[in-house]
């Protein structure tokens, strides 16, 4: 297994029993951003040149603080060092037996063409995009949702990638601390850090940074350059077209009585801004938030963008809008001005530029 060093950080614990969990981020159907109760306690671990397992290392330096993963100079040409969600991780060599625990994490690896480095995958939000279907089918699916610890360990992973902190809890595959003691490294998307650790700001540069760090962990930094170049090309096309100019939009993620909506600092805002549309709730200083239908009705947007997830489909949301006695009178509903895109394309990751393209093309159809 690769050399793993995880530096001691603070213990963060949050419980949210007010709503049932549903999505892989631990959200209820109308609360995308609430994560499952989780611990993010890191442990110091080191392995000597002659040792087989990991051993604790007291008094290690504190991890570099900051929202996003950053890469530092390596001691040897093949070693990898980065800070991720408050954890400093050092690998003596690239990971070769990884498990991905969320669709976003899986897509990052497949986008890099590194499916042969995967010994297992889990938890799809929806259908895997056609361009990665073949690669995805070559990887063993460990579980429909998070695998239990036994199934996870049976794959003999040396590393695990996740999009959300809920993957690394006792209720899922185990805490990052416990996995480190077993020689298994962990990485969480910098946009999905546990509560108590600041997540990365949703920017295109940070999206590219995540791809870069995943590629380094897998030993293919050159592959990241190819992926990022393609993503920038797609984004440039969306920005040049400005198909959303003059249109207002509401981003409806999930929920019914209380809609969970896209705010002004997350993936929805990145996409709508790139396409030239105005997010009605851009003033909300959050990625996602619990909104109110009264405010949606008052805004009466030109377009409604809908996330399509396996646990809360776009079709279900459209039916709700079209049958509600008040919401059915919204201009966007009466005109069927809906844009649907996969859930994974609504959050920062390998599909976000795909999401921008889908939204841009959809907006072009609804120009007055």
Coordinates of C-alpha atoms in Angstrom, one line a residue:
X1 CA 0.0 0.0 0.0
X2 CA 1.3 3.5 -0.6
X3 CA 2.9 5.4 2.2
X4 CA 0.2 7.3 4.1
X5 CA 0.7 10.2 6.5
X6 CA -2.4 11.9 7.8
X7 CA -1.8 14.8 10.2
X8 CA -3.9 15.2 13.4
X9 CA -6.7 17.8 13.1
X10 CA -9.6 18.9 15.2
X11 CA -12.6 16.7 15.9
X12 CA -15.8 17.9 14.2
X13 CA -19.2 16.3 14.9
X14 CA -22.6 17.3 13.7
X15 CA -25.9 15.6 14.0
X16 CA -29.0 16.6 12.1
X17 CA -31.9 14.5 13.2
X18 CA -34.5 17.0 12.1
X19 CA -35.0 15.4 8.7
X20 CA -34.5 12.0 7.2
X21 CA -31.5 11.5 4.9
X22 CA -31.8 10.5 1.3
X23 CA -29.0 11.5 -1.1
X24 CA -25.3 10.6 -0.9
X25 CA -24.6 13.9 0.6
X26 CA -26.9 12.9 3.4
X27 CA -29.6 15.3 2.4
X28 CA -33.3 15.0 2.8
X29 CA -35.3 15.5 -0.4
X30 CA -35.4 19.2 0.2
X31 CA -32.1 19.8 1.9
X32 CA -29.3 19.0 -0.5
X33 CA -26.5 20.4 1.6
X34 CA -27.1 18.9 5.0
X35 CA -24.7 16.0 5.5
X36 CA -25.1 13.0 7.7
X37 CA -23.8 13.1 11.2
X38 CA -20.2 12.6 10.9
X39 CA -16.8 12.7 12.5
X40 CA -13.7 14.0 10.8
X41 CA -11.0 13.2 13.2
X42 CA -7.6 12.6 11.6
X43 CA -4.9 10.5 13.0
X44 CA -1.1 10.7 12.4
X45 CA 0.2 7.7 10.6
X46 CA 3.6 6.8 9.1
X47 CA 5.3 3.8 7.7
X48 CA 9.0 3.3 7.7
X49 CA 10.9 1.8 4.8
X50 CA 11.0 -1.6 6.4
X51 CA 7.6 -1.6 7.9
X52 CA 4.6 -3.3 6.4
X53 CA 1.7 -1.6 8.3
X54 CA 1.1 2.0 9.5
X55 CA 2.2 3.2 12.8
X56 CA 1.1 6.3 14.8
X57 CA 3.4 9.3 14.9
X58 CA 2.8 11.7 17.8
X59 CA 3.6 15.4 17.6
X60 CA 3.2 15.7 13.8
X61 CA 2.6 19.3 12.5
X62 CA -0.9 20.6 12.1
X63 CA -2.4 20.5 8.6
X64 CA -2.4 23.5 6.5
X65 CA -5.8 25.2 6.9
X66 CA -7.8 26.3 3.9
X67 CA -10.8 25.3 1.9
X68 CA -9.2 23.5 -1.0
X69 CA -6.6 20.8 -1.5
X70 CA -3.1 22.1 -2.3
X71 CA -0.1 20.2 -3.5
X72 CA 3.3 20.7 -2.0
X73 CA 6.8 19.7 -3.2
X74 CA 7.4 16.0 -2.9
X75 CA 10.4 14.5 -1.2
X76 CA 11.0 12.1 -4.1
X77 CA 9.9 12.3 -7.7
X78 CA 7.1 9.8 -7.1
X79 CA 5.8 10.9 -3.8
X80 CA 2.6 12.9 -3.5
X81 CA 1.6 15.4 -0.8
X82 CA -1.5 17.4 -0.5
X83 CA -3.9 18.9 2.1
X84 CA -7.6 17.9 1.8
X85 CA -10.4 19.1 4.0
X86 CA -8.0 19.6 6.9
X87 CA -6.0 16.4 6.4
X88 CA -2.5 16.3 5.1
X89 CA -2.0 13.2 3.0
X90 CA 1.4 11.9 1.8
X91 CA 1.8 9.0 -0.6
X92 CA 5.1 7.4 -1.5
X93 CA 3.7 6.2 -4.8
X94 CA 0.5 6.6 -6.9
X95 CA -2.6 4.8 -5.8
X96 CA -3.4 1.6 -7.7
X97 CA -6.3 0.1 -5.8
X98 CA -8.9 2.8 -5.2
X99 CA -12.6 2.7 -4.4
X100 CA -15.0 5.6 -5.3
X101 CA -17.9 6.1 -3.0
X102 CA -20.0 8.7 -4.9
X103 CA -20.8 9.3 -8.5
X104 CA -18.9 12.6 -8.6
X105 CA -15.8 10.9 -7.3
X106 CA -16.2 8.1 -9.9
X107 CA -16.6 10.5 -12.7
X108 CA -13.4 12.3 -11.8
X109 CA -11.5 9.1 -12.1
X110 CA -13.2 7.9 -15.3
X111 CA -12.7 11.4 -16.9
X112 CA -9.0 10.9 -16.3
X113 CA -9.1 7.4 -18.0
X114 CA -7.9 5.8 -14.8
X115 CA -10.6 3.1 -14.4
X116 CA -8.0 0.4 -14.1
X117 CA -6.9 1.9 -10.8
X118 CA -10.4 1.2 -9.4
X119 CA -11.2 -2.0 -7.5
X120 CA -14.7 -0.9 -6.7
X121 CA -17.3 1.9 -6.9
X122 CA -20.6 2.8 -5.3
X123 CA -23.5 5.2 -5.0
X124 CA -24.8 6.5 -8.3
X125 CA -27.0 9.6 -8.2
X126 CA -28.4 8.8 -11.6
X127 CA -27.4 7.4 -15.0
X128 CA -23.6 7.5 -15.8
X129 CA -23.0 9.6 -18.8
X130 CA -22.7 7.7 -22.1
X131 CA -19.1 8.8 -22.6
X132 CA -18.0 7.0 -19.4
X133 CA -20.4 4.0 -19.6
X134 CA -17.9 1.6 -21.0
X135 CA -15.3 2.5 -18.5
X136 CA -17.8 2.4 -15.6
X137 CA -19.0 -1.1 -16.6
X138 CA -15.4 -2.4 -16.2
X139 CA -15.4 -1.5 -12.5
X140 CA -17.0 -3.7 -9.8
X141 CA -20.0 -2.1 -8.2
X142 CA -19.8 -2.8 -4.4
X143 CA -23.1 -1.4 -3.4
X144 CA -26.1 0.6 -4.7
X145 CA -25.4 3.1 -1.9
X146 CA -22.5 3.2 0.5
X147 CA -21.0 -0.3 1.0
X148 CA -20.7 -1.7 4.5
X149 CA -17.3 -1.9 6.0
X150 CA -16.9 -5.6 5.2
X151 CA -17.7 -5.2 1.5
X152 CA -15.5 -2.2 1.3
X153 CA -12.5 -3.9 2.9
X154 CA -13.0 -7.0 0.9
X155 CA -12.0 -5.0 -2.2
X156 CA -8.6 -4.5 -0.6
X157 CA -8.4 -0.8 -1.4
X158 CA -5.4 1.3 -0.7
X159 CA -7.4 4.5 -1.1
X160 CA -11.0 5.8 -1.2
X161 CA -12.4 8.9 -3.0
X162 CA -15.7 10.5 -2.0
X163 CA -17.7 13.5 -2.9
X164 CA -19.2 13.9 0.5
X165 CA -18.0 13.6 4.1
X166 CA -20.9 11.2 4.8
X167 CA -18.9 8.4 3.1
X168 CA -16.3 8.4 5.9
X169 CA -18.5 7.7 9.0
X170 CA -19.0 4.7 11.2
X171 CA -22.4 4.3 9.4
X172 CA -20.6 4.0 6.0
X173 CA -17.1 2.6 5.4
X174 CA -15.5 4.0 8.5
X175 CA -13.9 7.3 9.6
X176 CA -10.9 8.7 8.0
X177 CA -9.0 8.0 11.2
X178 CA -10.0 4.3 11.3
X179 CA -9.2 3.8 7.6
X180 CA -5.8 5.5 8.1
X181 CA -4.9 3.0 10.8
X182 CA -5.6 0.2 8.2
X183 CA -3.3 1.9 5.6
X184 CA -6.2 3.2 3.5
X185 CA -5.9 6.8 2.4
X186 CA -9.0 9.0 1.9
X187 CA -9.9 12.0 -0.2
X188 CA -13.1 14.1 0.0
X189 CA -14.1 16.6 -2.7
X190 CA -13.0 20.0 -1.5
X191 CA -16.5 21.1 -2.1
X192 CA -17.9 18.5 0.3
X193 CA -15.8 18.9 3.4
X194 CA -17.3 18.0 6.8
X195 CA -19.0 20.6 8.9
X196 CA -16.4 22.5 10.8
X197 CA -14.0 22.4 7.9
X198 CA -14.4 25.1 5.3
X199 CA -15.2 23.7 1.9
X200 CA -13.7 25.2 -1.2
X201 CA -15.5 28.1 -2.9
X202 CA -17.3 27.0 -6.0
X203 CA -15.1 28.5 -8.7
X204 CA -14.1 27.1 -12.0
X205 CA -10.4 27.2 -10.9
X206 CA -11.2 25.1 -7.9
X207 CA -13.1 22.6 -10.1
X208 CA -9.9 22.3 -12.2
X209 CA -7.8 22.0 -9.0
X210 CA -9.8 19.0 -7.8
X211 CA -9.2 17.2 -11.2
X212 CA -5.5 18.1 -10.9
X213 CA -5.2 16.6 -7.3
X214 CA -7.1 13.4 -8.2
X215 CA -4.8 12.9 -11.2
X216 CA -1.7 13.4 -9.0
X217 CA -3.0 10.8 -6.4
X218 CA -3.4 8.4 -9.3
X219 CA 0.0 9.2 -10.8
X220 CA -1.4 10.7 -14.0
X221 CA -0.9 14.5 -13.7
X222 CA -0.7 14.8 -17.5
X223 CA -4.2 13.4 -17.9
X224 CA -5.5 16.3 -15.8
X225 CA -4.2 18.7 -18.4
X226 CA -6.1 17.0 -21.1
X227 CA -9.4 17.0 -19.1
X228 CA -9.1 20.6 -18.0
X229 CA -8.3 21.8 -21.5
X230 CA -11.5 20.1 -22.7
X231 CA -13.5 21.6 -19.8
X232 CA -12.2 25.1 -20.6
X233 CA -13.1 24.7 -24.2
X234 CA -16.6 23.8 -23.3
X235 CA -16.9 26.6 -20.8
X236 CA -15.5 29.1 -23.3
X237 CA -18.2 28.1 -25.8
X238 CA -21.0 28.6 -23.2
X239 CA -19.6 32.0 -22.2
X240 CA -19.3 33.1 -25.8
X241 CA -22.9 32.1 -26.7
X242 CA -24.5 33.9 -23.8
X243 CA -27.8 32.1 -24.5
X244 CA -29.3 33.1 -21.2
X245 CA -29.0 36.9 -21.8
X246 CA -32.2 38.6 -20.6
X247 CA -33.6 35.5 -19.0
X248 CA -34.3 34.9 -15.3
X249 CA -34.1 31.5 -13.8
X250 CA -34.8 29.5 -10.6
X251 CA -32.7 26.5 -9.9
X252 CA -35.0 23.9 -8.3
X253 CA -33.0 21.1 -6.7
X254 CA -35.5 19.2 -4.6
X255 CA -38.4 19.4 -2.2
X256 CA -42.1 20.2 -2.4
X257 CA -43.6 22.3 0.4
X258 CA -40.2 23.9 1.0
X259 CA -38.2 24.1 -2.2
X260 CA -34.5 23.6 -2.0
X261 CA -33.0 26.1 -4.4
X262 CA -29.7 27.1 -6.0
X263 CA -28.2 30.2 -4.3
X264 CA -25.5 32.6 -5.4
X265 CA -22.3 30.8 -4.5
X266 CA -22.5 27.2 -5.8
X267 CA -22.6 25.2 -9.0
X268 CA -25.9 26.6 -10.2
X269 CA -24.6 30.2 -10.0
X270 CA -21.4 29.2 -11.9
X271 CA -23.5 27.7 -14.7
X272 CA -26.1 30.4 -14.9
X273 CA -23.5 33.1 -14.8
X274 CA -21.5 31.4 -17.6
X275 CA -24.6 31.2 -19.7
X276 CA -25.6 34.8 -19.2
X277 CA -28.8 34.1 -17.3
X278 CA -29.9 35.8 -14.1
X279 CA -30.3 33.6 -11.1
X280 CA -33.3 35.0 -9.2
X281 CA -31.7 34.0 -5.9
X282 CA -28.1 35.1 -6.7
X283 CA -28.3 37.3 -3.6
X284 CA -28.5 34.3 -1.3
X285 CA -24.9 33.8 0.0
X286 CA -25.0 30.0 0.0
X287 CA -24.7 27.2 -2.5
X288 CA -28.1 25.9 -1.8
X289 CA -30.9 27.1 0.6
X290 CA -34.4 26.4 1.8
X291 CA -36.5 28.9 -0.1
X292 CA -40.2 29.6 -0.3
X293 CA -42.7 29.2 -3.1
X294 CA -44.1 32.7 -2.3
X295 CA -40.7 34.2 -3.4
X296 CA -40.6 32.0 -6.5
X297 CA -44.1 33.2 -7.4
X298 CA -43.1 36.8 -6.8
X299 CA -40.1 36.4 -9.1
X300 CA -42.1 34.5 -11.8
X301 CA -38.9 33.3 -13.6
X302 CA -38.6 32.8 -17.3
X303 CA -37.0 29.4 -16.8
X304 CA -36.9 26.7 -14.1
X305 CA -33.8 24.5 -14.0
X306 CA -34.3 21.0 -12.5
X307 CA -31.8 18.6 -11.0
X308 CA -32.6 15.0 -12.0
X309 CA -31.6 12.6 -9.2
X310 CA -32.5 9.0 -8.6
X311 CA -34.0 9.9 -5.3
X312 CA -35.9 13.0 -6.5
X313 CA -36.4 13.0 -10.3
X314 CA -37.1 16.0 -12.5
X315 CA -40.3 14.3 -13.7
X316 CA -41.6 14.2 -10.1
X317 CA -40.8 17.9 -9.6
X318 CA -42.4 18.9 -12.9
X319 CA -45.6 17.0 -11.9
X320 CA -45.6 18.9 -8.6
X321 CA -45.3 22.2 -10.3
X322 CA -47.9 21.5 -12.9
X323 CA -50.5 20.2 -10.4
X324 CA -50.1 22.8 -7.7
X325 CA -53.0 25.3 -7.9
X326 CA -50.6 28.3 -7.5
X327 CA -47.4 27.2 -9.1
X328 CA -49.0 26.0 -12.3
X329 CA -49.6 29.6 -13.1
X330 CA -45.9 30.5 -13.2
X331 CA -44.8 31.6 -16.7
X332 CA -42.1 28.9 -16.8
X333 CA -44.6 26.2 -15.9
X334 CA -47.3 27.4 -18.3
X335 CA -44.8 27.6 -21.1
X336 CA -43.0 24.4 -20.1
X337 CA -39.8 26.3 -19.9
X338 CA -37.9 23.6 -18.0
X339 CA -34.3 22.6 -18.3
X340 CA -33.4 19.2 -16.9
X341 CA -29.9 18.0 -16.1
X342 CA -28.3 15.2 -14.1
X343 CA -27.8 15.8 -10.4
X344 CA -24.0 15.2 -10.9
X345 CA -23.9 18.0 -13.4
X346 CA -25.2 20.5 -10.9
X347 CA -22.4 20.2 -8.4
X348 CA -18.7 21.1 -9.0
X349 CA -16.9 18.2 -10.6
X350 CA -16.2 16.4 -13.9
X351 CA -19.7 17.0 -15.2
X352 CA -20.1 20.7 -14.3
X353 CA -19.1 22.0 -17.8
X354 CA -21.5 19.4 -19.3
X355 CA -24.1 20.9 -17.1
X356 CA -23.2 24.4 -18.3
X357 CA -23.6 23.2 -21.9
X358 CA -27.0 21.6 -21.2
X359 CA -28.3 24.7 -19.5
X360 CA -26.9 27.0 -22.2
X361 CA -28.5 24.9 -25.0
X362 CA -31.8 24.9 -23.1
X363 CA -31.8 28.6 -22.5
X364 CA -31.4 29.2 -26.2
X365 CA -34.7 27.6 -26.8
X366 CA -36.5 29.9 -24.5
X367 CA -35.3 33.2 -25.8
X368 CA -38.2 35.6 -26.4

